[in-house]
Amino acid sequence: MRRRQFLASGTALLSVAVAGCGHPSVVLDMDNATAADIADEVSMSPGPESTEYTVASEAIENGSTTRRGRHELFDQIDTVRIDDAFYDVSETALESSDVTVYEVRIDFDPDDSTAEIGEIAYEELPAVDRQRLDPIISDDDPPSGDGYDVGVGYGTAEEVGNGSVFVPEQQYDIIVHDGDRYRVTVSTRTTTETEYRYEATEVASGVNSFADQIRDQYLFTLSGLSEAEREVVEEAIDGGYFEDNEAFQSVTDRIREHEGIEVTDSYGTWLLAYEQVEYLTYVEW
């Protein structure tokens, strides 16, 4: 998760301007870690309207719950924060079946805008269609090119419900919006839908107690550094270190000796203490 945060933060972009390349070849980035920071690093806090929140809440209240879907919900992080409590949520695949999913495709500049099925003013579309199409139709500069310009995923007919004029049966092939005529087609594909069972187990009743559990598992002290290694660490704290040299590799090797929160073959995140301050530390090597 910290890799995504780092790439989105702009820190890497600043180094690019200095180094003149697309992305630094190595990274050492150290951020002060409060209890809240530590908890956020290893858990998710889904919004009340999200599927993750609904599923976790039902599992907490009822002991377990089920859901059908085309993807897992908790494949990246399975610790969920609901209010101030933290829960480990298990996700077990039960049975799968094939389903049809729909995509509504729009051509904003069709060669032929004559309706073959029927035409409808955009403002007359049912709410279920406008909700899905609004982000595209409201664009002041919609994409244009040969053929259909954009596709909007609708999901299965069951997910759409009975209100759509496009799914499961297409009733119109021209949308009229502010005098412009857009051609519409509907495509389908078959995919796999799985039934999942969820169970939730409370692991901590508050942020501080949860952070303490994470510290017990991952926290270590980075000490005994040479002057060159200390310079690397101080610069990493100050804004990031991006130079591949012996001192960087030495610091990285020290960090990688310890269990990380998330570690791959080329990057990872660790929780460490340096000069009595805790840091969430992201490394690319």
CSV table of C-alpha atoms in Angstrom, one decimal:
chain,number,residue,atom,x,y,z
A,1,MET,CA,0.0,0.0,0.0
A,2,ARG,CA,2.8,2.4,0.8
A,3,ARG,CA,4.2,1.9,-2.7
A,4,ARG,CA,0.9,3.3,-4.2
A,5,GLN,CA,1.0,6.2,-1.7
A,6,PHE,CA,4.6,7.0,-2.5
A,7,LEU,CA,4.0,7.0,-6.3
A,8,ALA,CA,1.0,9.2,-5.8
A,9,SER,CA,2.6,11.7,-3.4
A,10,GLY,CA,4.7,13.6,-5.9
A,11,THR,CA,7.9,12.8,-4.1
A,12,ALA,CA,9.1,10.5,-6.9
A,13,LEU,CA,8.1,13.1,-9.4
A,14,LEU,CA,10.3,15.7,-7.8
A,15,SER,CA,13.3,13.3,-8.0
A,16,VAL,CA,12.5,12.7,-11.7
A,17,ALA,CA,12.8,16.4,-12.4
A,18,VAL,CA,16.3,16.3,-10.7
A,19,ALA,CA,17.5,13.1,-12.2
A,20,GLY,CA,15.9,13.5,-15.6
A,21,CYS,CA,14.3,10.0,-15.7
A,22,GLY,CA,10.9,8.4,-15.4
A,23,HIS,CA,11.3,7.0,-11.9
A,24,PRO,CA,14.3,6.7,-9.5
A,25,SER,CA,16.0,3.3,-9.6
A,26,VAL,CA,16.2,3.1,-5.8
A,27,VAL,CA,14.1,4.7,-3.0
A,28,LEU,CA,14.4,5.0,0.7
A,29,ASP,CA,11.5,7.0,2.2
A,30,MET,CA,10.9,7.3,6.0
A,31,ASP,CA,7.8,8.9,7.4
A,32,ASN,CA,7.1,9.5,11.1
A,33,ALA,CA,4.7,6.8,12.3
A,34,THR,CA,2.0,7.6,14.9
A,35,ALA,CA,-0.3,4.9,16.2
A,36,ALA,CA,-2.9,6.1,13.7
A,37,ASP,CA,-0.4,5.9,10.8
A,38,ILE,CA,0.6,2.4,11.8
A,39,ALA,CA,-3.1,1.3,12.0
A,40,ASP,CA,-3.8,2.9,8.6
A,41,GLU,CA,-0.9,1.1,7.0
A,42,VAL,CA,-2.1,-2.4,7.7
A,43,SER,CA,-5.9,-2.0,7.7
A,44,MET,CA,-8.7,-0.5,5.6
A,45,SER,CA,-11.4,1.9,6.7
A,46,PRO,CA,-14.2,1.4,4.2
A,47,GLY,CA,-16.8,4.1,3.7
A,48,PRO,CA,-20.4,3.4,5.0
A,49,GLU,CA,-21.7,3.1,1.5
A,50,SER,CA,-19.1,0.6,0.3
A,51,THR,CA,-19.6,-3.1,-0.2
A,52,GLU,CA,-16.6,-3.8,2.1
A,53,TYR,CA,-18.3,-1.9,4.9
A,54,THR,CA,-21.6,-3.7,4.4
A,55,VAL,CA,-20.1,-7.1,4.2
A,56,ALA,CA,-17.8,-6.6,7.3
A,57,SER,CA,-20.7,-5.1,9.3
A,58,GLU,CA,-23.0,-8.0,8.5
A,59,ALA,CA,-20.3,-10.5,9.4
A,60,ILE,CA,-19.7,-8.8,12.7
A,61,GLU,CA,-23.4,-8.6,13.6
A,62,ASN,CA,-24.4,-12.1,12.4
A,63,GLY,CA,-21.2,-14.1,12.8
A,64,SER,CA,-21.0,-14.6,9.1
A,65,THR,CA,-22.4,-13.5,5.8
A,66,THR,CA,-22.3,-14.3,2.1
A,67,ARG,CA,-21.9,-12.3,-1.1
A,68,ARG,CA,-21.8,-13.1,-4.8
A,69,GLY,CA,-19.3,-11.2,-6.8
A,70,ARG,CA,-16.8,-11.3,-9.7
A,71,HIS,CA,-13.7,-10.5,-7.5
A,72,GLU,CA,-12.5,-10.8,-4.0
A,73,LEU,CA,-13.0,-7.8,-1.6
A,74,PHE,CA,-10.2,-8.4,0.8
A,75,ASP,CA,-7.4,-9.8,-1.3
A,76,GLN,CA,-5.0,-6.9,-0.5
A,77,ILE,CA,-5.9,-6.1,3.1
A,78,ASP,CA,-8.1,-8.3,5.3
A,79,THR,CA,-8.0,-6.2,8.5
A,80,VAL,CA,-11.0,-3.9,8.5
A,81,ARG,CA,-11.6,-0.9,10.8
A,82,ILE,CA,-15.3,-0.3,11.8
A,83,ASP,CA,-15.6,2.7,14.0
A,84,ASP,CA,-12.7,2.3,16.5
A,85,ALA,CA,-12.5,-1.5,16.4
A,86,PHE,CA,-10.4,-3.7,14.1
A,87,TYR,CA,-11.5,-7.0,12.7
A,88,ASP,CA,-9.8,-9.7,10.7
A,89,VAL,CA,-12.2,-10.7,7.9
A,90,SER,CA,-11.9,-14.1,6.3
A,91,GLU,CA,-13.1,-14.5,2.7
A,92,THR,CA,-13.8,-18.1,1.6
A,93,ALA,CA,-14.8,-18.9,-2.0
A,94,LEU,CA,-17.7,-21.4,-2.0
A,95,GLU,CA,-19.0,-22.0,-5.6
A,96,SER,CA,-18.8,-20.3,-8.9
A,97,SER,CA,-21.0,-20.0,-12.0
A,98,ASP,CA,-20.9,-18.2,-15.3
A,99,VAL,CA,-22.7,-14.9,-15.7
A,100,THR,CA,-23.3,-12.4,-18.5
A,101,VAL,CA,-22.0,-8.8,-17.9
A,102,TYR,CA,-23.0,-5.8,-20.0
A,103,GLU,CA,-21.1,-2.8,-21.4
A,104,VAL,CA,-22.8,0.2,-22.9
A,105,ARG,CA,-20.6,1.7,-25.6
A,106,ILE,CA,-21.0,5.3,-27.0
A,107,ASP,CA,-19.8,6.9,-30.2
A,108,PHE,CA,-19.8,10.6,-29.7
A,109,ASP,CA,-19.3,11.4,-33.4
A,110,PRO,CA,-21.0,8.7,-35.5
A,111,ASP,CA,-20.9,8.8,-39.2
A,112,ASP,CA,-24.6,7.9,-39.2
A,113,SER,CA,-26.8,9.2,-36.4
A,114,THR,CA,-30.0,7.8,-37.8
A,115,ALA,CA,-31.8,5.7,-35.2
A,116,GLU,CA,-32.3,2.0,-36.1
A,117,ILE,CA,-33.9,1.0,-32.8
A,118,GLY,CA,-35.1,4.3,-31.4
A,119,GLU,CA,-33.8,7.6,-30.0
A,120,ILE,CA,-34.2,9.2,-26.6
A,121,ALA,CA,-33.4,12.5,-25.0
A,122,TYR,CA,-30.7,12.1,-22.4
A,123,GLU,CA,-32.8,13.8,-19.7
A,124,GLU,CA,-35.5,11.2,-20.3
A,125,LEU,CA,-33.2,8.3,-19.5
A,126,PRO,CA,-34.1,6.4,-16.3
A,127,ALA,CA,-32.0,7.3,-13.3
A,128,VAL,CA,-30.2,3.9,-13.4
A,129,ASP,CA,-28.8,4.8,-16.8
A,130,ARG,CA,-28.0,8.5,-16.1
A,131,GLN,CA,-26.2,7.5,-12.9
A,132,ARG,CA,-23.8,5.3,-14.9
A,133,LEU,CA,-23.5,7.6,-18.0
A,134,ASP,CA,-23.3,11.0,-16.3
A,135,PRO,CA,-19.5,11.0,-15.8
A,136,ILE,CA,-19.1,10.4,-19.5
A,137,ILE,CA,-21.9,12.5,-21.0
A,138,SER,CA,-21.1,15.5,-18.7
A,139,ASP,CA,-17.5,15.7,-20.0
A,140,ASP,CA,-17.1,19.0,-21.8
A,141,ASP,CA,-14.5,17.4,-24.1
A,142,PRO,CA,-15.6,13.8,-24.7
A,143,PRO,CA,-13.3,11.5,-26.5
A,144,SER,CA,-13.7,11.0,-30.3
A,145,GLY,CA,-12.2,8.8,-32.9
A,146,ASP,CA,-13.1,6.0,-35.2
A,147,GLY,CA,-15.8,3.7,-34.0
A,148,TYR,CA,-17.1,3.7,-30.5
A,149,ASP,CA,-15.2,6.1,-28.2
A,150,VAL,CA,-15.9,4.8,-24.6
A,151,GLY,CA,-17.5,1.8,-22.8
A,152,VAL,CA,-19.3,2.0,-19.5
A,153,GLY,CA,-19.5,-1.2,-17.5
A,154,TYR,CA,-23.0,-2.0,-16.3
A,155,GLY,CA,-22.4,-5.3,-14.6
A,156,THR,CA,-25.0,-8.1,-14.6
A,157,ALA,CA,-28.7,-7.7,-15.4
A,158,GLU,CA,-29.3,-8.6,-11.7
A,159,GLU,CA,-27.1,-5.7,-10.6
A,160,VAL,CA,-28.7,-3.3,-13.0
A,161,GLY,CA,-32.3,-4.2,-12.0
A,162,ASN,CA,-35.4,-3.5,-14.1
A,163,GLY,CA,-35.1,0.2,-14.8
A,164,SER,CA,-32.5,0.4,-17.6
A,165,VAL,CA,-33.4,1.0,-21.2
A,166,PHE,CA,-30.2,-0.6,-22.4
A,167,VAL,CA,-29.7,-3.7,-20.1
A,168,PRO,CA,-30.6,-6.5,-20.5
A,169,GLU,CA,-32.6,-5.4,-23.6
A,170,GLN,CA,-31.5,-2.4,-25.7
A,171,GLN,CA,-34.5,-0.2,-26.5
A,172,TYR,CA,-32.6,2.8,-28.0
A,173,ASP,CA,-29.5,3.2,-30.1
A,174,ILE,CA,-29.4,7.0,-30.3
A,175,ILE,CA,-29.1,9.4,-27.3
A,176,VAL,CA,-29.8,13.1,-28.0
A,177,HIS,CA,-27.9,15.5,-25.6
A,178,ASP,CA,-27.8,19.3,-26.0
A,179,GLY,CA,-28.5,18.9,-29.7
A,180,ASP,CA,-25.8,16.3,-30.3
A,181,ARG,CA,-26.6,12.7,-31.3
A,182,TYR,CA,-24.6,9.9,-29.9
A,183,ARG,CA,-24.8,6.3,-31.1
A,184,VAL,CA,-25.1,3.6,-28.5
A,185,THR,CA,-24.5,-0.2,-28.6
A,186,VAL,CA,-24.5,-2.8,-26.0
A,187,SER,CA,-21.9,-5.6,-25.8
A,188,THR,CA,-21.8,-8.6,-23.5
A,189,ARG,CA,-19.3,-11.1,-22.3
A,190,THR,CA,-19.3,-14.1,-20.0
A,191,THR,CA,-17.3,-14.2,-16.8
A,192,THR,CA,-17.2,-16.1,-13.6
A,193,GLU,CA,-19.2,-15.1,-10.5
A,194,THR,CA,-18.3,-16.6,-7.1
A,195,GLU,CA,-20.2,-16.9,-3.9
A,196,TYR,CA,-18.0,-15.9,-0.9
A,197,ARG,CA,-18.5,-16.5,2.8
A,198,TYR,CA,-17.2,-13.9,5.3
A,199,GLU,CA,-16.4,-14.2,9.0
A,200,ALA,CA,-15.1,-11.4,11.2
A,201,THR,CA,-13.0,-11.7,14.4
A,202,GLU,CA,-12.2,-8.7,16.5
A,203,VAL,CA,-8.5,-8.2,17.0
A,204,ALA,CA,-8.4,-4.8,18.8
A,205,SER,CA,-10.8,-2.4,20.3
A,206,GLY,CA,-8.9,0.8,19.6
A,207,VAL,CA,-6.2,2.4,17.5
A,208,ASN,CA,-3.5,2.3,20.2
A,209,SER,CA,-4.0,-1.3,21.1
A,210,PHE,CA,-4.0,-2.3,17.4
A,211,ALA,CA,-0.9,-0.3,16.7
A,212,ASP,CA,0.8,-2.0,19.7
A,213,GLN,CA,0.1,-5.4,18.2
A,214,ILE,CA,1.7,-4.3,14.9
A,215,ARG,CA,4.7,-2.9,16.8
A,216,ASP,CA,5.1,-6.2,18.6
A,217,GLN,CA,5.3,-8.1,15.3
A,218,TYR,CA,7.3,-5.7,13.1
A,219,LEU,CA,9.1,-2.9,15.0
A,220,PHE,CA,12.9,-3.0,15.2
A,221,THR,CA,15.6,-0.5,15.9
A,222,LEU,CA,18.0,0.8,13.2
A,223,SER,CA,21.3,1.6,15.0
A,224,GLY,CA,25.0,1.3,14.8
A,225,LEU,CA,25.2,3.1,11.5
A,226,SER,CA,28.3,4.5,9.9
A,227,GLU,CA,28.5,8.2,9.1
A,228,ALA,CA,27.7,7.5,5.4
A,229,GLU,CA,24.7,5.4,6.4
A,230,ARG,CA,23.5,8.0,8.8
A,231,GLU,CA,23.5,10.6,6.0
A,232,VAL,CA,21.4,8.2,3.8
A,233,VAL,CA,18.9,7.8,6.6
A,234,GLU,CA,18.7,11.5,7.5
A,235,GLU,CA,18.1,12.4,3.9
A,236,ALA,CA,15.4,9.7,3.6
A,237,ILE,CA,13.7,11.3,6.6
A,238,ASP,CA,14.0,14.7,5.1
A,239,GLY,CA,12.3,13.9,1.9
A,240,GLY,CA,13.6,10.7,0.4
A,241,TYR,CA,16.9,9.1,-0.7
A,242,PHE,CA,17.2,8.1,-4.4
A,243,GLU,CA,20.9,7.4,-5.0
A,244,ASP,CA,22.2,3.9,-5.6
A,245,ASN,CA,25.5,3.6,-3.8
A,246,GLU,CA,27.3,1.5,-1.2
A,247,ALA,CA,25.8,3.3,1.8
A,248,PHE,CA,22.2,3.0,0.4
A,249,GLN,CA,22.7,-0.7,-0.2
A,250,SER,CA,24.2,-1.2,3.3
A,251,VAL,CA,21.2,0.5,4.9
A,252,THR,CA,18.8,-1.5,2.7
A,253,ASP,CA,20.5,-4.8,3.6
A,254,ARG,CA,20.1,-3.9,7.3
A,255,ILE,CA,16.4,-3.2,6.9
A,256,ARG,CA,15.8,-6.3,4.8
A,257,GLU,CA,17.1,-8.5,7.6
A,258,HIS,CA,13.9,-7.9,9.5
A,259,GLU,CA,10.3,-8.9,8.9
A,260,GLY,CA,8.5,-6.4,6.7
A,261,ILE,CA,4.8,-5.3,6.7
A,262,GLU,CA,4.7,-5.9,3.0
A,263,VAL,CA,7.7,-7.2,1.0
A,264,THR,CA,8.1,-8.2,-2.7
A,265,ASP,CA,11.2,-9.0,-4.8
A,266,SER,CA,11.9,-5.4,-5.5
A,267,TYR,CA,10.2,-3.2,-2.8
A,268,GLY,CA,8.8,-3.3,0.7
A,269,THR,CA,7.6,-1.5,3.8
A,270,TRP,CA,9.0,-1.8,7.3
A,271,LEU,CA,8.3,-0.3,10.7
A,272,LEU,CA,11.5,0.8,12.4
A,273,ALA,CA,12.8,3.1,15.2
A,274,TYR,CA,15.7,5.4,14.6
A,275,GLU,CA,17.0,7.8,17.2
A,276,GLN,CA,13.9,6.9,19.4
A,277,VAL,CA,11.4,7.9,16.7
A,278,GLU,CA,9.3,5.4,14.8
A,279,TYR,CA,9.1,5.4,11.0
A,280,LEU,CA,7.1,3.7,8.4
A,281,THR,CA,9.9,3.0,5.9
A,282,TYR,CA,9.4,2.3,2.2
A,283,VAL,CA,12.3,0.8,0.2
A,284,GLU,CA,12.9,0.1,-3.5
A,285,TRP,CA,16.1,-1.6,-4.4
